[in-house]
Each structure stands twice: as structure tokens, then as C-alpha cells.
Short mmCIF file of C-alpha atoms in Angstrom, two decimals:
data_model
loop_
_atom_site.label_atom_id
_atom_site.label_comp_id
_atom_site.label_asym_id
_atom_site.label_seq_id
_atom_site.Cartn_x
_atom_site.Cartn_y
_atom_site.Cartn_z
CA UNK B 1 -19.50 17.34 -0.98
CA UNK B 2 -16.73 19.51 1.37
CA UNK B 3 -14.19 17.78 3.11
CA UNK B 4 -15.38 18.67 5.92
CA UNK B 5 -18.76 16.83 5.03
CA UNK B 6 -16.86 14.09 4.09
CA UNK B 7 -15.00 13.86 7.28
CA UNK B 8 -18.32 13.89 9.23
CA UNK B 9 -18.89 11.54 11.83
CA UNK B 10 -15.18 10.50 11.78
CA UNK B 11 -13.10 10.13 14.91
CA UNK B 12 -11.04 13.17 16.21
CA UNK B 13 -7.89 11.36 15.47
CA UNK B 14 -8.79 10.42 11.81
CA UNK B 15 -10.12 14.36 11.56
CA UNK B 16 -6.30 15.33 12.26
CA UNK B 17 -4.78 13.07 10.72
CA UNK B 18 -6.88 13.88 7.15
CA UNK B 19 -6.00 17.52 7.66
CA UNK B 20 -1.82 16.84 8.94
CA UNK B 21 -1.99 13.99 6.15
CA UNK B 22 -0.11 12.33 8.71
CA UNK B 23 -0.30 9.42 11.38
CA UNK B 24 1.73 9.02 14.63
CA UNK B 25 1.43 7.77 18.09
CA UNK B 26 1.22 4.73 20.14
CA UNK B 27 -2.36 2.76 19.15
CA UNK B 28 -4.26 0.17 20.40
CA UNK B 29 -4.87 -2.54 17.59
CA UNK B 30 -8.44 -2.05 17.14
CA UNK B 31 -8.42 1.75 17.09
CA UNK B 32 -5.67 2.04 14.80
CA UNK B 33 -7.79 -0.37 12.47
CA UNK B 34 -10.66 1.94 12.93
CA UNK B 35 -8.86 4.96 12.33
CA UNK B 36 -7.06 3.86 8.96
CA UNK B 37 -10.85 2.77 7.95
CA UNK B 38 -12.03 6.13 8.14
CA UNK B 39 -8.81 7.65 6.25
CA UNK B 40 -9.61 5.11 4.05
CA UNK B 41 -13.49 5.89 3.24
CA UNK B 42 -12.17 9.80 2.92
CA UNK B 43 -9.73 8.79 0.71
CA UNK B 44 -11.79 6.58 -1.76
CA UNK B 45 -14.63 9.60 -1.48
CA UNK B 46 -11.92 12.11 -2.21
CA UNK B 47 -10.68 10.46 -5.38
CA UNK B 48 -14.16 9.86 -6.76
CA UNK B 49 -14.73 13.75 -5.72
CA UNK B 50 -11.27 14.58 -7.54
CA UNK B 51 -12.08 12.68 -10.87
CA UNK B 52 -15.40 14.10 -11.06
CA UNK B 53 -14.12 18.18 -10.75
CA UNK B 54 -11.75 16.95 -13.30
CA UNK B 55 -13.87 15.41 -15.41
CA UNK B 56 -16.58 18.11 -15.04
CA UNK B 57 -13.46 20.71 -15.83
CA UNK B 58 -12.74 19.16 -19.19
CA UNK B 59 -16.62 19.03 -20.75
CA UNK B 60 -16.59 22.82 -19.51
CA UNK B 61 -13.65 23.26 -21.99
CA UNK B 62 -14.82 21.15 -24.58
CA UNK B 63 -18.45 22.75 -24.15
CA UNK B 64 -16.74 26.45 -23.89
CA UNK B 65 -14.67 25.79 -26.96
CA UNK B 66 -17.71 24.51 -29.18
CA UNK B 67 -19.99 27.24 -27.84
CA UNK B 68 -16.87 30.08 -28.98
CA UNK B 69 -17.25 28.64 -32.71
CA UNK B 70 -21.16 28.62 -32.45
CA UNK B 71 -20.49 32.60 -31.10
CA UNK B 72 -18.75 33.10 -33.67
CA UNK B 73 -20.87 31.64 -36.68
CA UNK B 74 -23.52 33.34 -35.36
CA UNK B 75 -21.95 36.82 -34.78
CA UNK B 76 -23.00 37.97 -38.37
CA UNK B 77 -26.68 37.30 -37.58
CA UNK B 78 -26.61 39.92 -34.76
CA UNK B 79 -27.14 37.12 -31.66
CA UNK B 80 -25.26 38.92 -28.97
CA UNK B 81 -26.78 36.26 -26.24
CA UNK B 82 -24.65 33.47 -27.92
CA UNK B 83 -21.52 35.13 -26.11
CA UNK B 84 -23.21 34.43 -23.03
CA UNK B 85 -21.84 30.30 -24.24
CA UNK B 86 -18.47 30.92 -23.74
CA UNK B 87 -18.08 33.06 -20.94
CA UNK B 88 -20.46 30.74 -18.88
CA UNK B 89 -18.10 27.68 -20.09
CA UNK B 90 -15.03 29.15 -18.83
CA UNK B 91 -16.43 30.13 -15.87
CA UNK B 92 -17.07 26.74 -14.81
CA UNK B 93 -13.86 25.54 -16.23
CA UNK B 94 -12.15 28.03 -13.86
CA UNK B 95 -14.29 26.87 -10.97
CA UNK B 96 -14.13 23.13 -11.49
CA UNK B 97 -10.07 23.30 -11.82
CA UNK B 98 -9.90 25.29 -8.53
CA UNK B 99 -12.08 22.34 -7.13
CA UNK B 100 -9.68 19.84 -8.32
CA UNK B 101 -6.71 21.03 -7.33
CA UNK B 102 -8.01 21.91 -3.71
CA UNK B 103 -9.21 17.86 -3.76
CA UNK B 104 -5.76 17.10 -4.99
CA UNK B 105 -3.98 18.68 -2.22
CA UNK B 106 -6.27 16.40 0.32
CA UNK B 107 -5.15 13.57 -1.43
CA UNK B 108 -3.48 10.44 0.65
CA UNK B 109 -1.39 7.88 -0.32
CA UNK B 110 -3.19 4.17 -1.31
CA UNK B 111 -0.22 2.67 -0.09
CA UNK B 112 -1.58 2.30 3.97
CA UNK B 113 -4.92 1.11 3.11
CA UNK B 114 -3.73 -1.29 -0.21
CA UNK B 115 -0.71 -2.34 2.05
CA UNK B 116 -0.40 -1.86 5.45
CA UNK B 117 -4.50 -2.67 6.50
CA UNK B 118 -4.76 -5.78 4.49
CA UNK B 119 -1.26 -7.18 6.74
CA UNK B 120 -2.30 -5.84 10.06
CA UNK B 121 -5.75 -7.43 9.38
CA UNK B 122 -3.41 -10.62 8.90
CA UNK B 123 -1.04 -10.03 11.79
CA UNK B 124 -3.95 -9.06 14.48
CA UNK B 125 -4.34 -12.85 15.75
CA UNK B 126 -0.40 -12.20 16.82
CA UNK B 127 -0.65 -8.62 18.04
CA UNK B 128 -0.22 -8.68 21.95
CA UNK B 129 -3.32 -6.78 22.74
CA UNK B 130 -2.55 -5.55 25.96
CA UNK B 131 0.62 -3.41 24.29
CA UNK B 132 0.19 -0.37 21.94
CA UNK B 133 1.73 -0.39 17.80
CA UNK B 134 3.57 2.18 17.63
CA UNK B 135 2.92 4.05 14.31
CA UNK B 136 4.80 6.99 11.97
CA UNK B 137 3.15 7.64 9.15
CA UNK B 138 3.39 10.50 6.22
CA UNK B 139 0.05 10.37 3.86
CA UNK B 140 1.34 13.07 1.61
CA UNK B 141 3.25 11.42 -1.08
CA UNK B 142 5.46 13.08 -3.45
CA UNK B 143 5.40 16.75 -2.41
CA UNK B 144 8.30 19.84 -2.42
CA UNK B 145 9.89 18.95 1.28
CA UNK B 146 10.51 15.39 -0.04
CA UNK B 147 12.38 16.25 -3.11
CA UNK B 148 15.75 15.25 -3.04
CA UNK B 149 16.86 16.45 -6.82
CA UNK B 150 15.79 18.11 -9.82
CA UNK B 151 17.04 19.13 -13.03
CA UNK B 152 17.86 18.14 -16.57
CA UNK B 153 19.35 14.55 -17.13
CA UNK B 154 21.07 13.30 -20.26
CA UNK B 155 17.82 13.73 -22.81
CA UNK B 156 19.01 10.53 -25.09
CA UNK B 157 16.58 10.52 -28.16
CA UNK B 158 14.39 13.28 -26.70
CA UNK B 159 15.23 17.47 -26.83
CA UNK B 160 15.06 17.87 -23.17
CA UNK B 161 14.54 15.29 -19.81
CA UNK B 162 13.68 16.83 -17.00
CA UNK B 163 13.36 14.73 -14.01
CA UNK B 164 12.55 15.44 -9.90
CA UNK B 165 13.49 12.80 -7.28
CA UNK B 166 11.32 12.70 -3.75
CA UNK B 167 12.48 10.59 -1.23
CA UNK B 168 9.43 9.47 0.89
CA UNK B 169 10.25 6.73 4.18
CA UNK B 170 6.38 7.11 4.23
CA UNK B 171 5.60 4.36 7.26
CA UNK B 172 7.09 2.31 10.31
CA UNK B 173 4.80 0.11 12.44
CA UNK B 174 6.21 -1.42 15.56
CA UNK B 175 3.90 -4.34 16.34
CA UNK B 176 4.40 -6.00 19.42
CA UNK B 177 3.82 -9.43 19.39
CA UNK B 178 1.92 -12.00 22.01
CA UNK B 179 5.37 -13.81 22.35
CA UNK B 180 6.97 -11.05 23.50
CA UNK B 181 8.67 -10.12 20.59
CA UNK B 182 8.71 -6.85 18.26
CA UNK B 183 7.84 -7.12 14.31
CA UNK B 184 8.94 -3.89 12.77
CA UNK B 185 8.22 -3.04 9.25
CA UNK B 186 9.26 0.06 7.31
CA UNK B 187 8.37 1.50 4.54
CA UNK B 188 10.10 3.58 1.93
CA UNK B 189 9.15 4.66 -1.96
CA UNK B 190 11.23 6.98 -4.26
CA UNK B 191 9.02 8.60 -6.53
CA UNK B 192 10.99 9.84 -10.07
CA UNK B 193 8.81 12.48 -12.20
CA UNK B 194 10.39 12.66 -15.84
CA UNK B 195 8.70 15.26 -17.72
CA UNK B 196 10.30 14.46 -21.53
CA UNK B 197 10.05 16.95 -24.22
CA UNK B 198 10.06 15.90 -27.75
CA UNK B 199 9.86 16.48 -31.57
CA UNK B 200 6.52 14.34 -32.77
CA UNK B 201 6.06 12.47 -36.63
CA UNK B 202 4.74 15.12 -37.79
CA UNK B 203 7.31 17.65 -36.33
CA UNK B 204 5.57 19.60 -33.68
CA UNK B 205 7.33 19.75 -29.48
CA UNK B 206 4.97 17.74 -27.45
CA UNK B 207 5.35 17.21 -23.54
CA UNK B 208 4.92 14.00 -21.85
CA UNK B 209 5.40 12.81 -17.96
CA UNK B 210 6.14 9.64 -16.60
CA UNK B 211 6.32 8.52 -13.27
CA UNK B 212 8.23 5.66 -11.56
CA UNK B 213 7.85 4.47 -7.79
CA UNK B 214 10.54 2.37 -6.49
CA UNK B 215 10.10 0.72 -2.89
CA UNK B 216 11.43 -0.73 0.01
CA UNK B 217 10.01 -2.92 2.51
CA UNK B 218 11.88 -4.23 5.22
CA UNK B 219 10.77 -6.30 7.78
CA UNK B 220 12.51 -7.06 11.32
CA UNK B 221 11.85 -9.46 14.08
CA UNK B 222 13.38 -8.66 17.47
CA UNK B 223 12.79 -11.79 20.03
CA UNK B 224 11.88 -10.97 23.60
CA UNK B 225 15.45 -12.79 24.81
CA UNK B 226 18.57 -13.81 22.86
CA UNK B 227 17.84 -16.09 20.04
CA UNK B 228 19.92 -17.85 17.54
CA UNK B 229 19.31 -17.82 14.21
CA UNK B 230 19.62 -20.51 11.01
CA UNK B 231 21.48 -17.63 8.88
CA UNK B 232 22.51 -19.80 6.25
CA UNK B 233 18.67 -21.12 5.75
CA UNK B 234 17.39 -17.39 6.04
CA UNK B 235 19.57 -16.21 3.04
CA UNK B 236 18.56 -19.34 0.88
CA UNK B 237 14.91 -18.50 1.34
CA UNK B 238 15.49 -15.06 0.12
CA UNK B 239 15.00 -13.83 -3.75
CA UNK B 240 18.57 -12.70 -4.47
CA UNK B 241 17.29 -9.87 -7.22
CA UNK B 242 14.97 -8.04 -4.95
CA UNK B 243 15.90 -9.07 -1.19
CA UNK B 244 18.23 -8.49 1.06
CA UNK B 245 18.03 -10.71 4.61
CA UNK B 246 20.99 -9.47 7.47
CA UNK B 247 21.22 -10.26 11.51
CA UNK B 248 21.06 -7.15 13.27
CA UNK B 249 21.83 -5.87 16.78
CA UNK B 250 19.07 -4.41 18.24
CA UNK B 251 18.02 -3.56 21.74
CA UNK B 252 20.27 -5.99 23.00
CA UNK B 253 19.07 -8.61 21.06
CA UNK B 254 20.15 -10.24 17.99
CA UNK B 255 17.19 -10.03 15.02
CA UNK B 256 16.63 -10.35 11.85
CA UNK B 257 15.96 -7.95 9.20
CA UNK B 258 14.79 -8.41 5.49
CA UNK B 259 14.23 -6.12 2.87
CA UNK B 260 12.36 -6.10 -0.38
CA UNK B 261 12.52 -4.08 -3.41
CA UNK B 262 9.81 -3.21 -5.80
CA UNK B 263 9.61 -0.91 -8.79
CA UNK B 264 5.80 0.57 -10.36
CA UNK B 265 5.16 2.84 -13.24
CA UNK B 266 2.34 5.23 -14.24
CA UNK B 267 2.06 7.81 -16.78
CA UNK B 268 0.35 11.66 -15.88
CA UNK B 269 0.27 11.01 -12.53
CA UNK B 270 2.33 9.44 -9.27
CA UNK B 271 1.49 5.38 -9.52
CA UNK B 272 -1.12 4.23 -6.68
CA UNK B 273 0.41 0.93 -6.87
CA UNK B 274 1.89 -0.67 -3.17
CA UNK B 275 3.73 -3.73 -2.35
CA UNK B 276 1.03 -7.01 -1.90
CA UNK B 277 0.14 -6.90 1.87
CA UNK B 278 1.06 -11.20 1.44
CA UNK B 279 4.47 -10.31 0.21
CA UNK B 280 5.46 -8.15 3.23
CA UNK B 281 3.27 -10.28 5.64
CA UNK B 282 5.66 -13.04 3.78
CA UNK B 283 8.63 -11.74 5.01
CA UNK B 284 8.01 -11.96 8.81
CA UNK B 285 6.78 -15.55 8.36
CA UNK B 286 10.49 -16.22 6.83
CA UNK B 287 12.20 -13.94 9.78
CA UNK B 288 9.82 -16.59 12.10
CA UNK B 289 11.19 -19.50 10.67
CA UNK B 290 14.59 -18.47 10.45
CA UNK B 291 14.26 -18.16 14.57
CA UNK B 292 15.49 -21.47 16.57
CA UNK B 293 13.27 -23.00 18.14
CA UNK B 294 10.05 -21.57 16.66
CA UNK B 295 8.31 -19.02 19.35
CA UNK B 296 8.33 -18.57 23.02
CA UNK B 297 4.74 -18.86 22.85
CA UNK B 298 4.44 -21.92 20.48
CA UNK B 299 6.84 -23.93 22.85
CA UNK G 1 -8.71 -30.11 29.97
CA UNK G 2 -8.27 -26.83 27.75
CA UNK G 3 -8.94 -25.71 24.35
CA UNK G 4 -6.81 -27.21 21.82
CA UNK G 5 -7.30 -24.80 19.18
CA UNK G 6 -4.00 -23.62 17.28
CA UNK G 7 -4.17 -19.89 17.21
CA UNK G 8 -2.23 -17.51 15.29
CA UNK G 9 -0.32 -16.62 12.36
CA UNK G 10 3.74 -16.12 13.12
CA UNK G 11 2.93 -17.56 16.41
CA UNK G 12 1.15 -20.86 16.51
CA UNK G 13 0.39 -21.60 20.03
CA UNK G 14 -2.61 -23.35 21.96
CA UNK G 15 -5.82 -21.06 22.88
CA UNK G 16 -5.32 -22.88 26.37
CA UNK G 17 -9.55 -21.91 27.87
CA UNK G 18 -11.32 -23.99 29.29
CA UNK G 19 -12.71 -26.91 26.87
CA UNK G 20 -16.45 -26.71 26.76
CA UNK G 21 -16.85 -29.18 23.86
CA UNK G 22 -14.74 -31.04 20.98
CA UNK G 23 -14.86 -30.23 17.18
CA UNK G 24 -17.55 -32.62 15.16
CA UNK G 25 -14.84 -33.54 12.83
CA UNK G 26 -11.32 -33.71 13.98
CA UNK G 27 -12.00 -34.13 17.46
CA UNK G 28 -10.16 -31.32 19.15
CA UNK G 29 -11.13 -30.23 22.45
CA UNK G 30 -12.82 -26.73 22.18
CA UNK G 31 -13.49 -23.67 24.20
CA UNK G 32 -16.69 -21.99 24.17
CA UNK G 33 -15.19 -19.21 21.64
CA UNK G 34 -13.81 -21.88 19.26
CA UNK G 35 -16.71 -23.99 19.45
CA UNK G 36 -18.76 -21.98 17.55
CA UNK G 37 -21.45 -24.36 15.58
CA UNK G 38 -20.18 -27.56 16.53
CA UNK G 39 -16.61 -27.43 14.45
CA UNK G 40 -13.51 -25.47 15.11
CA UNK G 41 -12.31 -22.68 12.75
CA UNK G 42 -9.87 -24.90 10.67
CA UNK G 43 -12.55 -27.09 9.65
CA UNK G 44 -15.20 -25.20 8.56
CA UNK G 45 -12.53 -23.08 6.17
CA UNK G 46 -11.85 -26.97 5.25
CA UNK G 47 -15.19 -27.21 4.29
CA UNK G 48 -15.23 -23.75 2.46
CA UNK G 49 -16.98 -21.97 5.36
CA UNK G 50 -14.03 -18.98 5.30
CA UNK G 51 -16.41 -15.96 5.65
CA UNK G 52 -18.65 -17.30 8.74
CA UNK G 53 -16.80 -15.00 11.09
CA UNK G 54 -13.20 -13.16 12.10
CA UNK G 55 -12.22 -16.77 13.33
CA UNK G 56 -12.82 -18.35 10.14
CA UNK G 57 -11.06 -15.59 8.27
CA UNK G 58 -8.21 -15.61 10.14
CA UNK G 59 -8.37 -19.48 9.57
CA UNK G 60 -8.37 -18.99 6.13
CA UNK G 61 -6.01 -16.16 5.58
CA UNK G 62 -3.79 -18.45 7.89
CA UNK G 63 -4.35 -21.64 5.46
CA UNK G 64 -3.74 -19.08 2.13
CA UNK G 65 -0.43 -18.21 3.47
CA UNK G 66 0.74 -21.38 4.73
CA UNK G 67 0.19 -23.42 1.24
CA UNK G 68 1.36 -21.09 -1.00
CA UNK G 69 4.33 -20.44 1.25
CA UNK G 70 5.19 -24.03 2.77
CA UNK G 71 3.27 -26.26 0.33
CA UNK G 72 1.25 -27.29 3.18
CA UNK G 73 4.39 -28.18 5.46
CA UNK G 74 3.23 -27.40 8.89
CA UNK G 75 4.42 -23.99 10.05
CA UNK G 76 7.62 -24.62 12.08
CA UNK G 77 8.40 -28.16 9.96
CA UNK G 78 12.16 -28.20 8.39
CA UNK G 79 10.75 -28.51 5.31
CA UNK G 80 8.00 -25.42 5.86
CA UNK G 81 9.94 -23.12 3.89
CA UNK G 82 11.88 -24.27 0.36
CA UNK G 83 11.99 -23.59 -2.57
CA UNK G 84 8.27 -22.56 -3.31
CA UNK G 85 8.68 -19.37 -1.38
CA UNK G 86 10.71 -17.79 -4.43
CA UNK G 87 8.19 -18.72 -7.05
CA UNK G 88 5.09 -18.17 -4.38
CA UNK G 89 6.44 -14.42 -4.26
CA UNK G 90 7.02 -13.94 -8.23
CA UNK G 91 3.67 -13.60 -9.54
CA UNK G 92 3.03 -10.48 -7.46
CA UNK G 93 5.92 -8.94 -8.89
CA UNK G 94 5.17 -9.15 -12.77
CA UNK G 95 6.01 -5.07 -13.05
CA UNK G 96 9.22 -5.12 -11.98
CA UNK G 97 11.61 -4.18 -14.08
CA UNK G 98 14.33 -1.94 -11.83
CA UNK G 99 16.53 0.64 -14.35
CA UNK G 100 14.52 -0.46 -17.05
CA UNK G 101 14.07 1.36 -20.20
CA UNK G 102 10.75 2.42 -20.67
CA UNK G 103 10.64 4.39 -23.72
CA UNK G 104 9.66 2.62 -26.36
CA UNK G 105 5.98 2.23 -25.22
CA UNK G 106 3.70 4.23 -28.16
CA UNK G 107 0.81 6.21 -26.80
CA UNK G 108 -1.73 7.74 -30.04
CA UNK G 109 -3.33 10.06 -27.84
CA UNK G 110 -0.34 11.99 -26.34
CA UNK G 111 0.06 15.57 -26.25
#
């Protein structure tokens, strides 16, 4: 199936924002849910689609590799057809990889719909719904205009360390609340690539890549007028390893602002891995309780 | 009289319509949206009856976050947020391992 099939039926908006890999604007609640639904359904589709090529790539070269031996058993018996193995084989293979890296290159983050959907889907019985979430999003994860470094690194044990740094502030959602109030959370990974190059047990150079993700989240509450804040019972509700809690001027206002810190790891490929929607939904509820007085709205 | 139902999830307030009934169990004064069959939202998740509709699940995702968070301290309490938020955010976190050294993993089918 085409991307374009894939994208069939969608909404204008989610059409762009598959092909710019990117989501901006001002949104109404329930459209932006619908939207990031159908960049979610093209994203699940596209992975299956991407694994498959892939998968379908690497029986080619099995297949075309076997079929080359068979060729070449049978060579003495005068079987010129047997050629016909091999060339068909790496035909495919050729195809099939073209395939896979055009899916690739479609490819969006998991972080807005493993993330961000399950804690707007939380945060929707607070959303004012007569005001529009304002919405920045980059899809594209780690590609060449986010790379901050790259080069060799001290190699320790290993021959050679090569690693590449992208910086990606991949999201900021500016929910307005019913109270009058603005929730803003951000969202920022730094992906690390370290291809290592080594000498194996039994002496030959083999290649291997790791990836890290490290991540920010950082949640800030704005109230609608001046507001004090319990400061001292903010910072004693925060995990001193991974979170960071501050009082920020804002807008006029005085808010609140906490961050949080994760780290994921994959090998081959970039790590799909996000921060728990609960944990980031976790940190507004904190901001909210840190706020005197509880809520214009609750009072 | 108006509905008595406590909406929300940062922002616990009243739903404040028009009361066209009360809630078969605790009593509250309900509007015809929170009314639904005879119970408000709250108490049918009490009952287990989360995935009825989007007012149930919000009831429930609601309840979720306010026990492990609060250890069912009512949102806005002095005691609502303690101790158990530290270990109620740890289990999510069981990869991290920031600067650590990640080399000695041994992988048979590497190339």
C-alpha cells in the first residue's frame, strides 16, 4: 500500500502534516484529537509497511545467496536457467530496500501518540473549549538539521567511537484551561548515535550502533491573575534526581514550572520509547496543588 | 437546585445544570448529562463500570491518578500530595540510568 493510499480518507490537515512531518497552529480540542488519530493510524500502518519491505529485503538476500551456490553447483551440468535464481533475488532485494528506505523517510515520531494523546485525552475534562491549544510540533526525529555534533569520542576499550548528537525540542502544547489559566508543556529529546568499532574473540573488526534518547519534559502553569505559591511544598514534592520545580515570571504572572528528565536506550535503531503520559499529566497536578487556594473555578 | 457533580481533573469544580434527578447511591443531585442510568459517573467506576462511556472514563482516569498520587486524599486536601508521589512516579522510570555505562551488555548475534 502507497502512502498516499494510506493517507486516504484523512483530513487535509493530517494530509500536510504526514507529508511536512510537522504540526502547528491554533486547534480546537476535538480536532486536534482527531487529527493526531489519523497521524497515528498512518504511523502504525507505516511501520508495519516498513518492517515488512525490510523483512521481505532480507529473505531476497538470503534466497539470492542460496540460489548463487545452487547456480553454481549446477553450472557443470550445463543449466544456464539456474542463473535466472540470483539475478531475480537481487532484483527484489534492490527493490524491497528502495521500498524501505522511502517508508523510513515517512516515518514519525511515537512520542505524540505514546505521550502527548494519552495526557490530552486526560486533560480534555479541563480544556476550556471555547479557546484554541496552541500546538508546535516536529514529527521527524533525529534527522541532519537537528544534529548538533559529530565526530570521534575517546574509543575506551573499542578501536574507534564515533558518535552524532541531534538536538530535537520536538513539541509545545499551550492548553488553555476552563479556569482561566494556561498549562504549557514542552517537550525536548537528545538523541546520541554511537556507532563503535571493534576487534571480536575471534579477531575480526565488527561494527555495532547504539542509540540513547535523553528527555525533557517540563510542565508550566500560568494562573489567569496573580497567585501565590507554597514554594517550599512544591520543591519537597519533587524527585531531586530527575526534577527540577522553579517560579517563573510569565505574562505578568507568577507560575510555576517543572521539569523532568528521562533517559531510553535501543540498539540498531533511534528508541521509540516516550515519557508515561501519567508522569507528565503528574506534573501539572503537583504545579495545581502547589497553587494557593486551589482553582478559580473550584472556589 | 443544580447538578452536584464534581467535574474535572486539575480543576475540580461543580457541573452547576440544572438537577434533573439524584444519584441511586450517594445521593447527589444530578443533571440530565450526569444522570445517565440512574448513578453518577464516580459511582459506577466505584462499582467497576469505567468503560460505560467518556464520563466514566474520565471518572476513572480521574480516580487512577488521584490514588496513586494522593493515596486517596481528596484533590486540594493538605495532605493530597506527600510522600507517595516520589515512589508513585518510580516504577515508570525503571530505564533510567543517565551517563550510564552501557557496554558491558553481550549480544551473540552481532555483526
Amino acid at each position: 500500500m502507497s502512502a498516499a493510499q494510506r493517507t486516504k480518507g484523512f483530513s487535509p490537515e493530517a494530509q500536510e502534516a504526514i507529508e511536512a512531518r510537522a504540526l502547528t497552529g491554533a486547534w480546537e480540542l476535538r480536532r486536534l484529537q482527531r487529527v493526531l488519530g489519523e497521524l497515528t493510524r498512518f504511523d502504525e500502518t507505516n511501520e508495519a509497511a516498513t518492517r515488512k519491505a525490510r523483512n521481505i529485503m532480507i529473505w531476497c538476500i538470503v534466497l539470492g545467496v542460496v540460489s548463487l551456490i545452487v547456480a553454481f553447483v549446477s553450472f557443470d551440468d550445463g543449466l544456464m536457467w539456474v542463473w535466472l535464481g540470483p539475478v531475480v533475488m537481487t532484483a527484489l532485494a534492490v527493490l524491497f530496500g528502495m521500498k524501505w528506505r522511502g517508508l523510513k523517510k515517512l516515518d514519525l515520531i511515537d512520542d505524540f501518540r505514546k505521550c502527548l494523546m494519552p495526557a490530552l485525552r486526560d486533560l480534555a475534562q479541563d480544556v476550556d473549549a471555547g479557546k484554541r491549544i496552541r500546538v508546535r510540533m516536529d514529527l521527524a526525529g533525529p534527522v541532519e538539521r537537528k544534529q548538533i555534533s559529530h565526530g570521534n569520542v575517546d574509543p575506551g576499550r573499542y578501536i574507534q567511537v564515533k558518535e552524532t548528537v541531534y538536538e530535537d525540542p520536538w513539541g509545545e502544547v499551550r492548553l488553555p484551561l476552563v479556569d482561566g489559566s494556561t498549562a504549557t508543556l514542552e517537550f525536548k529529546a537528545w538523541w546520541t548515535k554511537r556507532e563503535r568499532k571493534y576487534r571480536g574473540r575471534a579477531g575480526k573488526i565488527k561494527y555495532k550502533t547504539k542509540w540513547s534518547k535523553k528527555y525533557s519534559a517540563t510542565a508550566t502553569l500560568l494562573p489567569a491573575v496573580e497567585r501565590s505559591w507554597d514554594e517550599e511544598g512544591l520543591r519537597s514534592r519533587t524527585d531531586g534526581k530527575r526534577e527540577k520545580a522553579q517560579l517563573v515570571q510569565k505574562e505578568g504572572v507568577t507560575g510555576a514550572r517543572l521539569e523532568r528528565h528521562w533517559v531510553f536506550k535501543g540498539v540498531g535503531g533511534p528508541p521509540g520509547d516516550a515519557p508515561p503520559a501519567k508522569e507528565v499529566v503528574g506534573m501539572l497536578l503537583r504545579l495545581f496543588g502547589a497553587m494557593r487556594g486551589g482553582s478559580e473555578v473550584a472556589r | 437546585m443544580s447538578c452536584g457533580y464534581q467535574m474535572g481533573l486539575l480543576i475540580l469544580r461543580p457541573c452547576g445544570e440544572p438537577v434533573a434527578g439524584q444519584c441511586g447511591s450517594c445521593g447527589v443531585g444530578l443533571c440530565a448529562a450526569h444522570l445517565g442510568a440512574g448513578e453518577c459517573p464516580s459511582c459506577m467506576v466505584m462499582r467497576g463500570e469505567r468503560n460505560e462511556n467518556d464520563l466514566t472514563r474520565e471518572a476513572g482516569a480521574r480516580k487512577d491518578y488521584y490514588e496513586s498520587y494522593g493515596e486517596g486524599a481528596h484533590f486540594g486536601d493538605p495532605a493530597y500530595f506527600n510522600a507517595a508521589d516520589r515512589a508513585a512516579l518510580r516504577p515508570g522510570v525503571a530505564g533510567f540510568a543517565m551517563g550510564a555505562d552501557d557496554d558491558n551488555d553481550y549480544d551473540p548475534f552481532e555483526t
